[in-house]
Amino acid sequence: MIRLLASDIDGTLMREGEFVIPPALFPLIRELRARGVYFAACSGRQYHNLRRLFAPVADEIGYICENGSLTVWQNQILARETIDRATGQALLRQILAQPGCEALLSGVYTCYVQPKEPDYVAFIRDTVGNDTTVVDDLCAVEEPFLKISLYRKGGLSDELAAQFASFAPYLVPAIGRSDWMDFLRAGCGKGTALDALRAHLRVDLNECIAFGDNENDLPLAGHAGTLYAMADGHPALLAQADRTTADVIEEIRRLFAL
């Protein structure tokens, strides 16, 4: 019996070029809740960003945010993972020192930016959809550091990633969309966040299904009874997945005969 569905957003529920959750998902979520089945958004996005995306059912679902650094159920924080401040400050300085790279520091309810280019702030607020606070010095932010992100318009490279090898194994990079690299505390990820949500909802491993498409979804392997990869997903995830699908909504309809 399936009691919990957890789905990645970008590249999974929202396919390439899509910027809103398919409206057909919302009545499905309500129907599933009536049947005693929970739904969780499972993303690198921030909490308020996800609540806006899921506005019609915002209080009816769970949230695995910031690639697993924050887990929320009905406005209750179930788990929050933070980065050591000194290590985080060193990482922020390293990101800002890279030509063409911007940094983003995630707190619980806002993200912080120290923009090099003025259009970066508009991009984070208007395109990404984050609640955003502009600061003069990211290293001086007093809120605990949940997640640190590197953004490079035009994509990442192996050479760029190599600049951050010295932060391993404490900070583990998670690559989602091609322009972003997130750094999380070692041992933190979507899988451990899903464990926290399952424990709160008293859902067994074999009662949980997860959907993903990219490398930052790899931590879900072994933390859901069945892991689905999108058919055009990252090869590493396809190798770990139990099944594949081309459409999450259609897969949910098939699973529950909806």
Short mmCIF file of C-alpha atoms in Angstrom, two decimals:
data_model
loop_
_atom_site.label_atom_id
_atom_site.label_comp_id
_atom_site.label_asym_id
_atom_site.label_seq_id
_atom_site.Cartn_x
_atom_site.Cartn_y
_atom_site.Cartn_z
CA MET A 1 0.00 0.00 0.00
CA ILE A 2 1.35 3.41 -0.98
CA ARG A 3 0.94 6.12 1.68
CA LEU A 4 3.48 8.77 0.67
CA LEU A 5 4.53 10.22 -2.69
CA ALA A 6 7.58 12.50 -2.81
CA SER A 7 8.45 14.26 -6.05
CA ASP A 8 11.26 16.46 -7.26
CA ILE A 9 10.08 19.61 -9.04
CA ASP A 10 12.41 21.00 -11.72
CA GLY A 11 12.87 18.50 -14.52
CA THR A 12 10.41 16.08 -12.91
CA LEU A 13 7.01 17.64 -12.19
CA MET A 14 7.91 20.77 -14.12
CA ARG A 15 9.52 19.66 -17.34
CA GLU A 16 12.04 21.66 -19.37
CA GLY A 17 10.65 25.11 -20.15
CA GLU A 18 7.80 24.87 -17.62
CA PHE A 19 7.54 27.38 -14.76
CA VAL A 20 4.33 26.32 -12.99
CA ILE A 21 3.14 23.06 -11.49
CA PRO A 22 0.71 21.35 -13.90
CA PRO A 23 -2.75 22.30 -12.57
CA ALA A 24 -3.96 18.72 -12.98
CA LEU A 25 -1.80 17.72 -10.00
CA PHE A 26 -3.78 19.67 -7.40
CA PRO A 27 -7.08 17.73 -7.56
CA LEU A 28 -5.03 14.52 -7.54
CA ILE A 29 -3.32 15.60 -4.31
CA ARG A 30 -6.72 16.28 -2.71
CA GLU A 31 -8.06 12.93 -3.87
CA LEU A 32 -5.00 11.16 -2.50
CA ARG A 33 -5.38 12.90 0.89
CA ALA A 34 -8.98 11.71 1.02
CA ARG A 35 -7.60 8.20 0.59
CA GLY A 36 -5.01 8.67 3.34
CA VAL A 37 -2.06 9.22 0.99
CA TYR A 38 0.39 12.06 1.61
CA PHE A 39 2.26 14.12 -0.99
CA ALA A 40 5.59 15.94 -0.50
CA ALA A 41 7.43 18.39 -2.73
CA CYS A 42 11.10 17.38 -2.73
CA SER A 43 13.32 20.08 -4.19
CA GLY A 44 16.37 22.29 -4.02
CA ARG A 45 13.99 25.25 -3.84
CA GLN A 46 13.29 27.24 -0.67
CA TYR A 47 10.22 26.68 1.51
CA HIS A 48 8.29 29.85 0.56
CA ASN A 49 9.13 29.33 -3.10
CA LEU A 50 7.57 25.85 -2.95
CA ARG A 51 4.51 27.08 -1.06
CA ARG A 52 3.84 29.56 -3.86
CA LEU A 53 4.21 26.88 -6.52
CA PHE A 54 1.76 24.66 -4.63
CA ALA A 55 -0.53 27.50 -3.49
CA PRO A 56 -3.85 25.66 -4.06
CA VAL A 57 -2.74 22.83 -1.73
CA ALA A 58 0.02 24.60 0.22
CA ASP A 59 -1.26 23.48 3.64
CA GLU A 60 -2.04 19.93 2.52
CA ILE A 61 1.43 18.69 1.55
CA GLY A 62 4.88 18.18 3.03
CA TYR A 63 8.05 19.98 2.00
CA ILE A 64 11.59 18.73 1.58
CA CYS A 65 13.40 21.96 0.79
CA GLU A 66 16.92 23.14 0.00
CA ASN A 67 17.89 19.68 -1.32
CA GLY A 68 17.12 18.15 2.06
CA SER A 69 18.45 20.78 4.46
CA LEU A 70 14.92 21.65 5.65
CA THR A 71 11.91 19.38 6.17
CA VAL A 72 8.51 20.91 6.97
CA TRP A 73 5.06 19.51 7.63
CA GLN A 74 2.11 21.89 8.17
CA ASN A 75 4.47 24.76 9.08
CA GLN A 76 6.28 22.59 11.62
CA ILE A 77 10.01 22.20 11.01
CA LEU A 78 10.77 18.50 11.36
CA ALA A 79 14.47 18.65 10.50
CA ARG A 80 16.96 21.43 9.83
CA GLU A 81 20.56 20.77 8.86
CA THR A 82 23.14 23.55 9.08
CA ILE A 83 26.65 24.17 7.82
CA ASP A 84 29.48 25.02 10.19
CA ARG A 85 29.77 28.81 10.06
CA ALA A 86 33.53 29.07 9.54
CA THR A 87 33.46 26.47 6.78
CA GLY A 88 30.47 28.16 5.18
CA GLN A 89 32.17 31.55 5.25
CA ALA A 90 35.26 30.12 3.56
CA LEU A 91 33.05 28.53 0.89
CA LEU A 92 31.17 31.78 0.26
CA ARG A 93 34.44 33.66 -0.21
CA GLN A 94 35.67 30.99 -2.63
CA ILE A 95 32.47 31.19 -4.70
CA LEU A 96 32.56 34.98 -4.86
CA ALA A 97 36.20 34.85 -5.97
CA GLN A 98 35.30 32.80 -9.06
CA PRO A 99 34.82 34.91 -12.21
CA GLY A 100 31.26 34.84 -13.49
CA CYS A 101 29.91 33.11 -10.36
CA GLU A 102 27.33 34.35 -7.88
CA ALA A 103 26.64 32.99 -4.38
CA LEU A 104 23.35 32.32 -2.63
CA LEU A 105 23.01 31.60 1.08
CA SER A 106 19.82 29.87 2.22
CA GLY A 107 18.11 30.51 5.54
CA VAL A 108 14.79 29.03 6.62
CA TYR A 109 12.51 31.79 5.31
CA THR A 110 14.72 33.85 3.01
CA CYS A 111 17.85 33.56 0.93
CA TYR A 112 20.68 36.07 1.03
CA VAL A 113 22.64 37.42 -1.93
CA GLN A 114 25.65 39.69 -2.30
CA PRO A 115 25.25 40.42 -6.01
CA LYS A 116 28.14 41.08 -8.33
CA GLU A 117 25.74 41.95 -11.15
CA PRO A 118 22.51 43.93 -10.58
CA ASP A 119 20.36 41.58 -12.68
CA TYR A 120 21.20 38.67 -10.35
CA VAL A 121 18.80 39.96 -7.68
CA ALA A 122 15.93 40.25 -10.16
CA PHE A 123 16.71 36.76 -11.45
CA ILE A 124 16.51 35.22 -7.96
CA ARG A 125 13.37 37.13 -6.99
CA ASP A 126 11.40 37.08 -10.22
CA THR A 127 12.58 34.04 -12.18
CA VAL A 128 13.62 31.62 -9.44
CA GLY A 129 10.85 32.98 -7.19
CA ASN A 130 12.74 33.19 -3.89
CA ASP A 131 12.09 35.47 -0.96
CA THR A 132 15.40 37.34 -1.17
CA THR A 133 17.45 39.61 1.09
CA VAL A 134 20.32 41.65 -0.35
CA VAL A 135 23.30 42.09 1.98
CA ASP A 136 26.70 43.76 1.77
CA ASP A 137 28.52 40.73 3.20
CA LEU A 138 27.15 37.18 3.09
CA CYS A 139 29.68 36.08 5.69
CA ALA A 140 28.13 38.47 8.21
CA VAL A 141 24.62 36.95 7.99
CA GLU A 142 23.66 35.91 11.51
CA GLU A 143 21.08 33.25 10.64
CA PRO A 144 22.39 29.64 10.59
CA PHE A 145 23.56 28.55 7.14
CA LEU A 146 21.23 25.89 5.71
CA LYS A 147 22.65 25.62 2.21
CA ILE A 148 25.14 27.49 0.07
CA SER A 149 24.74 27.64 -3.69
CA LEU A 150 26.92 28.62 -6.61
CA TYR A 151 25.25 30.03 -9.70
CA ARG A 152 27.02 30.39 -13.03
CA LYS A 153 24.94 31.53 -15.96
CA GLY A 154 25.71 29.33 -18.93
CA GLY A 155 26.49 26.20 -16.99
CA LEU A 156 29.05 24.56 -14.73
CA SER A 157 32.27 22.81 -15.65
CA ASP A 158 34.54 20.15 -14.18
CA GLU A 159 37.25 22.78 -13.85
CA LEU A 160 34.96 24.98 -11.77
CA ALA A 161 33.87 22.08 -9.55
CA ALA A 162 37.54 21.23 -8.94
CA GLN A 163 38.00 24.64 -7.27
CA PHE A 164 35.91 23.34 -4.35
CA ALA A 165 37.51 19.93 -3.83
CA SER A 166 39.13 21.10 -0.59
CA PHE A 167 35.71 21.39 1.07
CA ALA A 168 35.10 17.62 0.80
CA PRO A 169 34.01 15.55 2.58
CA TYR A 170 32.34 18.03 4.97
CA LEU A 171 30.39 19.83 2.27
CA VAL A 172 28.90 17.63 -0.42
CA PRO A 173 27.90 19.29 -3.71
CA ALA A 174 24.51 18.44 -5.19
CA ILE A 175 24.03 19.34 -8.84
CA GLY A 176 20.50 20.00 -10.02
CA ARG A 177 19.79 22.38 -12.85
CA SER A 178 22.90 22.83 -14.97
CA ASP A 179 23.64 26.40 -13.83
CA TRP A 180 23.57 25.57 -10.10
CA MET A 181 25.66 23.70 -7.58
CA ASP A 182 24.37 23.37 -4.01
CA PHE A 183 26.63 22.62 -1.04
CA LEU A 184 25.12 20.72 1.90
CA ARG A 185 26.51 19.38 5.13
CA ALA A 186 27.82 15.83 4.66
CA GLY A 187 25.16 13.27 5.55
CA CYS A 188 22.38 15.68 4.60
CA GLY A 189 20.25 15.20 1.50
CA LYS A 190 16.81 14.45 0.15
CA GLY A 191 17.00 10.89 1.45
CA THR A 192 17.60 11.74 5.11
CA ALA A 193 14.94 14.45 4.86
CA LEU A 194 12.50 11.90 3.48
CA ASP A 195 13.32 9.64 6.43
CA ALA A 196 12.39 12.47 8.81
CA LEU A 197 9.10 13.05 7.04
CA ARG A 198 8.28 9.33 6.93
CA ALA A 199 8.99 9.03 10.64
CA HIS A 200 6.70 11.95 11.45
CA LEU A 201 3.89 10.56 9.31
CA ARG A 202 4.56 6.98 10.45
CA VAL A 203 5.02 5.76 6.90
CA ASP A 204 7.12 2.65 6.33
CA LEU A 205 9.83 2.55 3.68
CA ASN A 206 7.87 0.21 1.42
CA GLU A 207 4.85 2.55 1.61
CA CYS A 208 6.77 5.42 0.01
CA ILE A 209 7.45 6.27 -3.65
CA ALA A 210 9.82 9.00 -4.87
CA PHE A 211 10.30 10.64 -8.26
CA GLY A 212 13.38 12.46 -9.57
CA ASP A 213 15.44 13.29 -12.62
CA ASN A 214 18.92 14.46 -11.70
CA GLU A 215 22.04 13.89 -9.59
CA ASN A 216 20.61 15.76 -6.59
CA ASP A 217 17.90 13.07 -6.45
CA LEU A 218 20.44 10.26 -6.00
CA PRO A 219 20.23 10.50 -2.16
CA LEU A 220 16.61 9.30 -2.44
CA ALA A 221 17.88 5.83 -3.40
CA GLY A 222 17.29 3.46 -0.50
CA HIS A 223 15.07 5.94 1.35
CA ALA A 224 11.88 5.18 -0.61
CA GLY A 225 10.44 1.77 -1.30
CA THR A 226 10.34 2.58 -5.02
CA LEU A 227 12.42 5.22 -6.77
CA TYR A 228 11.24 6.42 -10.17
CA ALA A 229 13.58 8.24 -12.56
CA MET A 230 12.31 10.31 -15.44
CA ALA A 231 12.96 8.42 -18.66
CA ASP A 232 15.21 11.23 -19.92
CA GLY A 233 16.87 11.70 -16.52
CA HIS A 234 20.54 11.69 -15.56
CA PRO A 235 22.25 8.36 -16.31
CA ALA A 236 23.47 8.01 -12.73
CA LEU A 237 19.91 8.25 -11.41
CA LEU A 238 18.57 5.92 -14.09
CA ALA A 239 21.13 3.34 -12.95
CA GLN A 240 19.86 3.55 -9.34
CA ALA A 241 16.13 3.79 -10.02
CA ASP A 242 13.70 0.92 -9.64
CA ARG A 243 11.46 2.17 -12.45
CA THR A 244 11.19 4.92 -15.03
CA THR A 245 8.35 7.15 -16.14
CA ALA A 246 7.80 9.84 -18.74
CA ASP A 247 5.07 11.66 -16.77
CA VAL A 248 4.65 11.83 -12.98
CA ILE A 249 0.98 12.78 -13.07
CA GLU A 250 0.09 9.96 -15.43
CA GLU A 251 2.10 7.56 -13.28
CA ILE A 252 0.15 8.64 -10.19
CA ARG A 253 -3.12 8.15 -12.05
CA ARG A 254 -2.02 4.68 -13.08
CA LEU A 255 -0.88 3.70 -9.59
CA PHE A 256 -4.13 4.78 -7.95
CA ALA A 257 -6.52 4.16 -10.87
CA LEU A 258 -7.51 7.81 -10.90
#
